[in-house]
PDB file of C-alpha atoms in Angstrom:
ATOM      1  CA  MET J   1       6.226  18.847   9.548  1.00 72.00           C
ATOM      2  CA  LYS J   2       9.655  17.069   9.151  1.00 87.00           C
ATOM      3  CA  LEU J   3      10.617  14.101  11.046  1.00 91.00           C
ATOM      4  CA  GLN J   4      14.226  13.724  12.566  1.00 93.00           C
ATOM      5  CA  ARG J   5      16.684  11.324  10.948  1.00 92.00           C
ATOM      6  CA  ARG J   6      16.135   8.495  13.569  1.00 95.00           C
ATOM      7  CA  PRO J   7      12.595   8.349  13.461  1.00 94.00           C
ATOM      8  CA  ARG J   8      12.119   8.742  10.163  1.00 94.00           C
ATOM      9  CA  ARG J   9      14.442   5.964   9.453  1.00 95.00           C
ATOM     10  CA  ALA J  10      12.952   3.890  11.845  1.00 96.00           C
ATOM     11  CA  LEU J  11       9.533   4.490  10.168  1.00 96.00           C
ATOM     12  CA  LEU J  12      10.888   3.547   7.159  1.00 95.00           C
ATOM     13  CA  VAL J  13      11.967   0.480   8.394  1.00 97.00           C
ATOM     14  CA  VAL J  14       8.412  -0.412   9.384  1.00 98.00           C
ATOM     15  CA  HIS J  15       6.818   0.726   6.488  1.00 97.00           C
ATOM     16  CA  VAL J  16       8.804  -1.314   4.352  1.00 96.00           C
ATOM     17  CA  ALA J  17       8.811  -4.242   6.612  1.00 97.00           C
ATOM     18  CA  ALA J  18       4.854  -4.236   6.825  1.00 97.00           C
ATOM     19  CA  SER J  19       4.662  -3.481   3.030  1.00 96.00           C
ATOM     20  CA  ALA J  20       6.629  -6.762   2.406  1.00 96.00           C
ATOM     21  CA  CYS J  21       4.770  -8.718   5.011  1.00 97.00           C
ATOM     22  CA  TRP J  22       1.759  -7.713   3.073  1.00 97.00           C
ATOM     23  CA  LEU J  23       2.927  -8.713  -0.404  1.00 96.00           C
ATOM     24  CA  GLY J  24       3.891 -12.245   1.479  1.00 97.00           C
ATOM     25  CA  VAL J  25       0.664 -12.576   3.210  1.00 97.00           C
ATOM     26  CA  THR J  26      -0.960 -12.109  -0.334  1.00 97.00           C
ATOM     27  CA  LEU J  27       1.447 -14.552  -2.030  1.00 97.00           C
ATOM     28  CA  GLY J  28       0.009 -17.159   0.382  1.00 97.00           C
ATOM     29  CA  LEU J  29      -3.340 -16.345  -0.050  1.00 97.00           C
ATOM     30  CA  LEU J  30      -2.940 -16.787  -3.472  1.00 97.00           C
ATOM     31  CA  ALA J  31      -1.291 -20.059  -2.855  1.00 97.00           C
ATOM     32  CA  LEU J  32      -4.349 -21.242  -1.255  1.00 96.00           C
ATOM     33  CA  ALA J  33      -7.106 -20.018  -3.419  1.00 96.00           C
ATOM     34  CA  VAL J  34      -4.827 -21.993  -6.460  1.00 96.00           C
ATOM     35  CA  THR J  35      -4.893 -24.858  -4.058  1.00 94.00           C
ATOM     36  CA  ALA J  36      -8.832 -24.457  -3.461  1.00 92.00           C
ATOM     37  CA  THR J  37      -9.749 -24.071  -7.144  1.00 91.00           C
ATOM     38  CA  THR J  38      -7.398 -26.853  -8.779  1.00 92.00           C
ATOM     39  CA  THR J  39      -7.903 -29.768  -6.279  1.00 87.00           C
ATOM     40  CA  GLY J  40     -11.344 -31.850  -6.524  1.00 74.00           C
ATOM     41  CA  ALA J  41     -10.989 -32.969  -2.923  1.00 77.00           C
ATOM     42  CA  GLY J  42     -13.788 -31.313  -0.726  1.00 83.00           C
ATOM     43  CA  PRO J  43     -11.563 -31.523   2.464  1.00 89.00           C
ATOM     44  CA  ALA J  44      -8.251 -29.665   0.759  1.00 90.00           C
ATOM     45  CA  VAL J  45     -10.838 -26.839  -0.722  1.00 91.00           C
ATOM     46  CA  GLU J  46     -12.324 -26.412   3.196  1.00 93.00           C
ATOM     47  CA  ALA J  47      -8.730 -26.847   4.681  1.00 95.00           C
ATOM     48  CA  SER J  48      -7.150 -23.998   2.011  1.00 95.00           C
ATOM     49  CA  ALA J  49     -10.575 -21.964   2.769  1.00 94.00           C
ATOM     50  CA  ARG J  50      -9.934 -21.816   6.435  1.00 96.00           C
ATOM     51  CA  ALA J  51      -6.539 -20.995   6.400  1.00 97.00           C
ATOM     52  CA  MET J  52      -7.447 -18.019   3.766  1.00 97.00           C
ATOM     53  CA  LYS J  53      -9.780 -16.941   6.696  1.00 96.00           C
ATOM     54  CA  LEU J  54      -7.246 -17.019   9.113  1.00 96.00           C
ATOM     55  CA  PHE J  55      -4.851 -15.029   6.951  1.00 96.00           C
ATOM     56  CA  ALA J  56      -7.644 -12.445   5.938  1.00 94.00           C
ATOM     57  CA  ASP J  57      -8.915 -12.293   9.722  1.00 93.00           C
ATOM     58  CA  TRP J  58      -5.488 -12.029  11.476  1.00 96.00           C
ATOM     59  CA  LEU J  59      -2.895 -10.792   9.022  1.00 97.00           C
ATOM     60  CA  VAL J  60      -4.082  -8.795   6.179  1.00 96.00           C
ATOM     61  CA  ILE J  61      -6.085  -6.197   8.144  1.00 95.00           C
ATOM     62  CA  PRO J  62      -3.898  -4.998  10.495  1.00 96.00           C
ATOM     63  CA  LEU J  63      -0.844  -5.119   7.688  1.00 97.00           C
ATOM     64  CA  ALA J  64      -2.562  -3.374   5.495  1.00 96.00           C
ATOM     65  CA  LEU J  65      -3.360  -0.561   8.310  1.00 97.00           C
ATOM     66  CA  LEU J  66       0.125  -0.161   9.200  1.00 98.00           C
ATOM     67  CA  THR J  67       1.348  -0.062   5.686  1.00 97.00           C
ATOM     68  CA  LEU J  68      -1.133   2.411   4.909  1.00 97.00           C
ATOM     69  CA  LEU J  69      -0.483   4.736   8.311  1.00 97.00           C
ATOM     70  CA  SER J  70       3.360   4.645   8.034  1.00 97.00           C
ATOM     71  CA  GLY J  71       3.344   5.405   4.360  1.00 95.00           C
ATOM     72  CA  LEU J  72       0.928   8.385   5.205  1.00 95.00           C
ATOM     73  CA  VAL J  73       3.308   9.499   8.321  1.00 95.00           C
ATOM     74  CA  LEU J  74       6.475   9.276   5.904  1.00 94.00           C
ATOM     75  CA  SER J  75       5.324  11.245   3.244  1.00 91.00           C
ATOM     76  CA  LEU J  76       3.893  14.073   5.476  1.00 92.00           C
ATOM     77  CA  GLY J  77       6.988  14.117   7.282  1.00 92.00           C
ATOM     78  CA  THR J  78       9.644  13.882   4.730  1.00 87.00           C
ATOM     79  CA  PRO J  79      10.276  16.182   1.475  1.00 81.00           C
ATOM     80  CA  TRP J  80       8.407  13.754  -0.547  1.00 79.00           C
ATOM     81  CA  GLY J  81       5.202  15.197   0.536  1.00 82.00           C
ATOM     82  CA  LEU J  82       1.808  13.442   0.136  1.00 85.00           C
ATOM     83  CA  ALA J  83       0.763  15.375  -3.189  1.00 84.00           C
ATOM     84  CA  ARG J  84       4.221  16.595  -4.444  1.00 85.00           C
ATOM     85  CA  HIS J  85       4.913  13.889  -6.405  1.00 87.00           C
ATOM     86  CA  ARG J  86       2.496  11.735  -8.473  1.00 89.00           C
ATOM     87  CA  TRP J  87       4.380   8.345  -7.523  1.00 90.00           C
ATOM     88  CA  VAL J  88       3.867   9.199  -3.894  1.00 90.00           C
ATOM     89  CA  TYR J  89       0.104  10.026  -4.698  1.00 89.00           C
ATOM     90  CA  VAL J  90      -0.985   6.865  -6.666  1.00 93.00           C
ATOM     91  CA  LYS J  91       0.570   4.839  -4.016  1.00 94.00           C
ATOM     92  CA  PHE J  92      -1.068   6.406  -1.289  1.00 95.00           C
ATOM     93  CA  TRP J  93      -4.534   6.129  -2.983  1.00 95.00           C
ATOM     94  CA  LEU J  94      -3.659   2.376  -4.479  1.00 96.00           C
ATOM     95  CA  THR J  95      -2.711   1.554  -0.721  1.00 96.00           C
ATOM     96  CA  LEU J  96      -6.366   3.079   0.229  1.00 97.00           C
ATOM     97  CA  ALA J  97      -8.179   1.092  -2.378  1.00 97.00           C
ATOM     98  CA  THR J  98      -6.493  -2.126  -1.960  1.00 96.00           C
ATOM     99  CA  THR J  99      -6.841  -1.574   1.843  1.00 96.00           C
ATOM    100  CA  ALA J 100     -10.604  -1.068   1.617  1.00 96.00           C
ATOM    101  CA  ALA J 101     -10.978  -3.786  -1.057  1.00 95.00           C
ATOM    102  CA  SER J 102      -9.039  -6.176   1.784  1.00 94.00           C
ATOM    103  CA  VAL J 103     -11.664  -4.568   4.626  1.00 95.00           C
ATOM    104  CA  PHE J 104     -15.011  -4.977   2.525  1.00 95.00           C
ATOM    105  CA  ALA J 105     -14.132  -7.576  -0.382  1.00 94.00           C
ATOM    106  CA  LEU J 106     -11.519 -10.256   0.345  1.00 94.00           C
ATOM    107  CA  ARG J 107     -12.344 -10.711   3.818  1.00 95.00           C
ATOM    108  CA  PRO J 108     -16.296 -11.176   3.382  1.00 95.00           C
ATOM    109  CA  GLY J 109     -15.578 -13.260   0.654  1.00 93.00           C
ATOM    110  CA  VAL J 110     -13.351 -15.667   2.212  1.00 95.00           C
ATOM    111  CA  ASN J 111     -15.466 -15.850   5.373  1.00 95.00           C
ATOM    112  CA  ASP J 112     -18.785 -16.752   2.787  1.00 94.00           C
ATOM    113  CA  ALA J 113     -17.050 -19.456   1.230  1.00 93.00           C
ATOM    114  CA  VAL J 114     -15.558 -21.125   4.637  1.00 94.00           C
ATOM    115  CA  THR J 115     -18.996 -20.639   6.103  1.00 94.00           C
ATOM    116  CA  THR J 116     -20.762 -22.378   2.890  1.00 93.00           C
ATOM    117  CA  LEU J 117     -17.986 -25.051   3.222  1.00 91.00           C
ATOM    118  CA  ALA J 118     -18.701 -25.670   6.796  1.00 91.00           C
ATOM    119  CA  ALA J 119     -22.263 -26.109   5.915  1.00 92.00           C
ATOM    120  CA  GLY J 120     -21.340 -29.403   3.551  1.00 89.00           C
ATOM    121  CA  GLY J 121     -22.049 -26.965   0.512  1.00 89.00           C
ATOM    122  CA  GLN J 122     -19.895 -26.340  -2.305  1.00 87.00           C
ATOM    123  CA  LEU J 123     -18.291 -23.559  -3.777  1.00 85.00           C
ATOM    124  CA  SER J 124     -20.822 -22.128  -6.622  1.00 83.00           C
ATOM    125  CA  ARG J 125     -17.315 -20.577  -8.084  1.00 85.00           C
ATOM    126  CA  PRO J 126     -14.394 -21.188  -6.841  1.00 80.00           C
ATOM    127  CA  THR J 127     -12.419 -18.897  -8.914  1.00 85.00           C
ATOM    128  CA  ASP J 128     -13.939 -16.026  -6.565  1.00 86.00           C
ATOM    129  CA  LEU J 129     -11.547 -16.928  -4.071  1.00 91.00           C
ATOM    130  CA  LEU J 130      -8.668 -16.039  -6.618  1.00 94.00           C
ATOM    131  CA  ALA J 131      -9.562 -12.638  -7.484  1.00 92.00           C
ATOM    132  CA  GLY J 132      -8.720 -11.019  -4.591  1.00 92.00           C
ATOM    133  CA  PRO J 133      -5.233 -12.065  -4.071  1.00 95.00           C
ATOM    134  CA  VAL J 134      -4.761 -11.719  -7.935  1.00 95.00           C
ATOM    135  CA  VAL J 135      -5.508  -8.093  -7.768  1.00 94.00           C
ATOM    136  CA  SER J 136      -3.908  -7.220  -4.479  1.00 94.00           C
ATOM    137  CA  LEU J 137      -0.388  -9.007  -5.625  1.00 95.00           C
ATOM    138  CA  THR J 138      -0.744  -6.843  -8.964  1.00 96.00           C
ATOM    139  CA  SER J 139      -1.258  -3.722  -7.363  1.00 96.00           C
ATOM    140  CA  TYR J 140       1.426  -4.579  -4.730  1.00 95.00           C
ATOM    141  CA  VAL J 141       4.304  -5.545  -7.298  1.00 95.00           C
ATOM    142  CA  PHE J 142       2.940  -2.095  -9.332  1.00 97.00           C
ATOM    143  CA  MET J 143       3.536   0.101  -6.281  1.00 95.00           C
ATOM    144  CA  THR J 144       6.777  -1.695  -5.308  1.00 94.00           C
ATOM    145  CA  ALA J 145       8.085  -0.864  -9.053  1.00 95.00           C
ATOM    146  CA  VAL J 146       6.598   2.743  -8.482  1.00 94.00           C
ATOM    147  CA  SER J 147       8.499   3.016  -4.947  1.00 91.00           C
ATOM    148  CA  VAL J 148      11.959   2.220  -6.862  1.00 93.00           C
ATOM    149  CA  LEU J 149      11.728   3.817  -9.962  1.00 93.00           C
ATOM    150  CA  LYS J 150      10.069   7.128  -8.747  1.00 89.00           C
ATOM    151  CA  PRO J 151       8.419   7.821 -12.084  1.00 90.00           C
ATOM    152  CA  TRP J 152       5.928  10.677 -13.213  1.00 86.00           C
ATOM    153  CA  GLY J 153       7.540  13.939 -11.771  1.00 84.00           C
ATOM    154  CA  LEU J 154       5.987  16.621  -9.883  1.00 82.00           C
ATOM    155  CA  THR J 155       2.445  17.307  -9.096  1.00 79.00           C
ATOM    156  CA  ARG J 156       1.202  21.054  -9.792  1.00 80.00           C
ATOM    157  CA  ARG J 157       1.459  21.270  -6.081  1.00 76.00           C
ATOM    158  CA  GLY J 158       5.164  20.029  -6.219  1.00 73.00           C
ATOM    159  CA  ARG J 159       6.116  22.684  -8.644  1.00 77.00           C
ATOM    160  CA  LYS J 160       4.089  25.386  -6.996  1.00 80.00           C
ATOM    161  CA  HIS J 161       6.334  24.231  -3.901  1.00 74.00           C
ATOM    162  CA  ARG J 162       9.342  24.243  -5.559  1.00 73.00           C
ATOM    163  CA  VAL J 163       8.944  27.583  -6.729  1.00 76.00           C
ATOM    164  CA  ASP J 164       8.227  28.911  -3.773  1.00 73.00           C
ATOM    165  CA  ALA J 165      11.482  27.181  -1.971  1.00 71.00           C
ATOM    166  CA  ARG J 166      13.422  28.597  -4.616  1.00 73.00           C
ATOM    167  CA  LYS J 167      12.047  32.227  -4.357  1.00 73.00           C
ATOM    168  CA  ALA J 168      12.840  32.086  -0.464  1.00 70.00           C
ATOM    169  CA  VAL J 169      16.123  30.924  -1.040  1.00 68.00           C
ATOM    170  CA  ASP J 170      16.729  33.710  -3.800  1.00 66.00           C
ATOM    171  CA  ASP J 171      15.264  36.194  -1.239  1.00 70.00           C
ATOM    172  CA  ARG J 172      17.849  35.014   1.629  1.00 72.00           C
ATOM    173  CA  VAL J 173      20.914  35.212  -0.903  1.00 66.00           C
ATOM    174  CA  PRO J 174      22.243  38.801  -1.222  1.00 70.00           C
ATOM    175  CA  HIS J 175      22.503  40.272  -4.573  1.00 63.00           C
ATOM    176  CA  PRO J 176      25.557  42.615  -5.677  1.00 67.00           C
ATOM    177  CA  THR J 177      24.378  45.891  -6.794  1.00 64.00           C
ATOM    178  CA  ALA J 178      26.316  48.157  -9.501  1.00 56.00           C
TER     179      ALA J 178
END
Protein backbone atom coordinates (compact mmCIF):
# COMPACT_ATOMS: atom_id res chain seq x y z
CA MET A 1 0.00 0.00 0.00
CA LYS A 2 1.48 3.31 -1.07
CA LEU A 3 -0.09 6.61 -0.10
CA GLN A 4 -0.63 9.19 -2.82
CA ARG A 5 1.33 12.41 -2.51
CA ARG A 6 -1.40 14.67 -1.04
CA PRO A 7 -2.67 12.24 1.63
CA ARG A 8 0.91 11.33 2.55
CA ARG A 9 1.90 14.97 2.98
CA ALA A 10 -1.27 15.75 4.96
CA LEU A 11 -0.63 12.76 7.21
CA LEU A 12 2.99 13.81 7.65
CA VAL A 13 1.82 17.25 8.82
CA VAL A 14 -0.60 15.60 11.27
CA HIS A 15 2.14 13.31 12.56
CA VAL A 16 4.72 16.08 13.04
CA ALA A 17 2.15 18.41 14.64
CA ALA A 18 0.88 15.71 17.02
CA SER A 19 4.44 14.75 17.94
CA ALA A 20 5.40 18.37 18.59
CA CYS A 21 2.27 18.88 20.70
CA TRP A 22 3.06 15.72 22.70
CA LEU A 23 6.56 17.07 23.31
CA GLY A 24 5.14 20.45 24.36
CA VAL A 25 2.60 18.94 26.73
CA THR A 26 5.41 16.91 28.27
CA LEU A 27 7.44 20.08 28.79
CA GLY A 28 4.40 21.58 30.51
CA LEU A 29 4.08 18.49 32.71
CA LEU A 30 7.76 18.75 33.60
CA ALA A 31 7.40 22.43 34.55
CA LEU A 32 4.41 21.60 36.75
CA ALA A 33 6.20 18.64 38.33
CA VAL A 34 9.25 20.80 39.11
CA THR A 35 6.93 23.37 40.71
CA ALA A 36 5.20 20.67 42.77
CA THR A 37 8.48 19.20 44.01
CA THR A 38 10.38 22.40 44.72
CA THR A 39 7.73 24.52 46.40
CA GLY A 40 6.93 24.01 50.02
CA ALA A 41 3.47 25.57 49.81
CA GLY A 42 0.59 23.08 49.97
CA PRO A 43 -1.74 25.06 47.68
CA ALA A 44 0.94 25.40 44.98
CA VAL A 45 1.67 21.67 45.10
CA GLU A 46 -2.02 20.83 44.82
CA ALA A 47 -2.56 23.35 41.99
CA SER A 48 0.40 21.93 40.08
CA ALA A 49 -0.82 18.36 40.53
CA ARG A 50 -4.35 19.32 39.43
CA ALA A 51 -2.97 21.02 36.32
CA MET A 52 -0.90 17.90 35.60
CA LYS A 53 -4.09 15.84 35.90
CA LEU A 54 -5.80 18.07 33.36
CA PHE A 55 -2.90 17.62 30.91
CA ALA A 56 -2.71 13.87 31.55
CA ASP A 57 -6.45 13.28 31.24
CA TRP A 58 -7.24 15.44 28.22
CA LEU A 59 -4.07 15.94 26.19
CA VAL A 60 -1.43 13.26 26.67
CA ILE A 61 -3.44 10.17 25.70
CA PRO A 62 -5.10 11.61 22.55
CA LEU A 63 -1.80 13.08 21.35
CA ALA A 64 0.04 9.84 22.06
CA LEU A 65 -2.52 7.79 20.13
CA LEU A 66 -2.60 10.26 17.23
CA THR A 67 1.20 10.21 17.02
CA LEU A 68 1.28 6.40 17.16
CA LEU A 69 -1.45 5.87 14.56
CA SER A 70 -0.26 8.53 12.12
CA GLY A 71 3.30 7.20 12.34
CA LEU A 72 2.12 3.65 11.77
CA VAL A 73 0.09 4.61 8.69
CA LEU A 74 2.98 6.69 7.35
CA SER A 75 5.45 3.85 7.80
CA LEU A 76 3.16 1.35 6.09
CA GLY A 77 2.21 3.74 3.28
CA THR A 78 5.66 4.97 2.31
CA PRO A 79 8.88 3.38 1.06
CA TRP A 80 10.36 3.72 4.57
CA GLY A 81 8.26 0.76 5.74
CA LEU A 82 7.77 -0.28 9.34
CA ALA A 83 10.52 -2.87 9.54
CA ARG A 84 12.85 -1.91 6.71
CA HIS A 85 14.89 0.77 8.45
CA ARG A 86 16.13 0.45 12.01
CA TRP A 87 15.34 4.08 12.86
CA VAL A 88 11.66 3.63 11.91
CA TYR A 89 11.48 0.39 13.86
CA VAL A 90 13.08 1.96 16.95
CA LYS A 91 10.76 4.98 16.75
CA PHE A 92 7.70 2.73 16.49
CA TRP A 93 8.60 0.66 19.54
CA LEU A 94 9.59 3.72 21.60
CA THR A 95 6.34 5.47 20.67
CA LEU A 96 4.39 2.35 21.62
CA ALA A 97 6.28 2.10 24.93
CA THR A 98 5.83 5.76 25.83
CA THR A 99 2.14 5.59 24.92
CA ALA A 100 1.72 2.57 27.20
CA ALA A 101 3.71 4.29 29.96
CA SER A 102 1.48 7.36 29.63
CA VAL A 103 -1.67 5.27 29.92
CA PHE A 104 -0.54 2.83 32.63
CA ALA A 105 1.97 4.82 34.71
CA LEU A 106 1.87 8.59 34.17
CA ARG A 107 -1.87 9.11 34.27
CA PRO A 108 -2.54 6.82 37.27
CA GLY A 109 0.41 8.34 39.16
CA VAL A 110 -0.86 11.87 38.64
CA ASN A 111 -4.40 10.83 39.55
CA ASP A 112 -3.16 9.21 42.79
CA ALA A 113 -1.21 12.35 43.69
CA VAL A 114 -4.27 14.55 43.15
CA THR A 115 -6.44 12.21 45.22
CA THR A 116 -3.91 12.25 48.07
CA LEU A 117 -3.56 16.04 48.01
CA ALA A 118 -7.33 16.62 47.75
CA ALA A 119 -7.83 14.49 50.85
CA GLY A 120 -5.45 16.79 52.74
CA GLY A 121 -2.51 14.41 52.66
CA GLN A 122 1.09 14.99 51.66
CA LEU A 123 2.90 13.31 48.82
CA SER A 124 5.19 10.65 50.26
CA ARG A 125 7.70 11.16 47.44
CA PRO A 126 7.01 14.33 45.45
CA THR A 127 9.83 13.46 43.06
CA ASP A 128 7.64 10.64 41.71
CA LEU A 129 5.80 13.33 39.75
CA LEU A 130 9.06 14.11 37.94
CA ALA A 131 9.83 10.60 36.69
CA GLY A 132 7.17 10.37 33.98
CA PRO A 133 7.83 13.72 32.31
CA VAL A 134 11.63 13.27 32.48
CA VAL A 135 11.52 9.81 30.89
CA SER A 136 8.98 10.95 28.28
CA LEU A 137 10.92 14.07 27.38
CA THR A 138 14.13 12.09 27.01
CA SER A 139 12.37 9.59 24.74
CA TYR A 140 10.79 12.28 22.56
CA VAL A 141 14.02 14.20 22.11
CA PHE A 142 15.78 10.95 21.18
CA MET A 143 13.02 10.06 18.70
CA THR A 144 13.24 13.55 17.19
CA ALA A 145 16.99 13.15 16.72
CA VAL A 146 16.49 9.73 15.16
CA SER A 147 13.88 11.17 12.77
CA VAL A 148 16.28 13.85 11.60
CA LEU A 149 19.49 11.79 11.48
CA LYS A 150 18.00 8.46 10.27
CA PRO A 151 20.88 6.34 11.62
CA TRP A 152 21.61 2.60 11.63
CA GLY A 153 20.71 1.60 8.08
CA LEU A 154 18.49 -1.20 6.91
CA THR A 155 17.12 -4.15 8.85
CA ARG A 156 17.53 -7.69 7.51
CA ARG A 157 14.03 -7.40 6.05
CA GLY A 158 14.95 -4.08 4.42
CA ARG A 159 18.09 -5.54 2.85
CA LYS A 160 16.08 -8.47 1.47
CA HIS A 161 13.43 -6.12 0.11
CA ARG A 162 16.10 -3.99 -1.59
CA VAL A 163 17.71 -7.07 -3.21
CA ASP A 164 14.30 -8.30 -4.42
CA ALA A 165 13.48 -4.86 -5.85
CA ARG A 166 16.81 -4.74 -7.72
CA LYS A 167 16.20 -8.21 -9.15
CA ALA A 168 12.78 -7.13 -10.36
CA VAL A 169 14.28 -4.09 -12.11
CA ASP A 170 17.06 -6.20 -13.65
CA ASP A 171 14.52 -8.71 -14.94
CA ARG A 172 12.61 -5.93 -16.76
CA VAL A 173 15.69 -4.42 -18.42
CA PRO A 174 16.59 -6.10 -21.69
CA HIS A 175 20.15 -7.38 -21.76
CA PRO A 176 22.13 -7.28 -25.01
CA THR A 177 23.21 -10.64 -26.30
CA ALA A 178 26.50 -11.29 -28.01
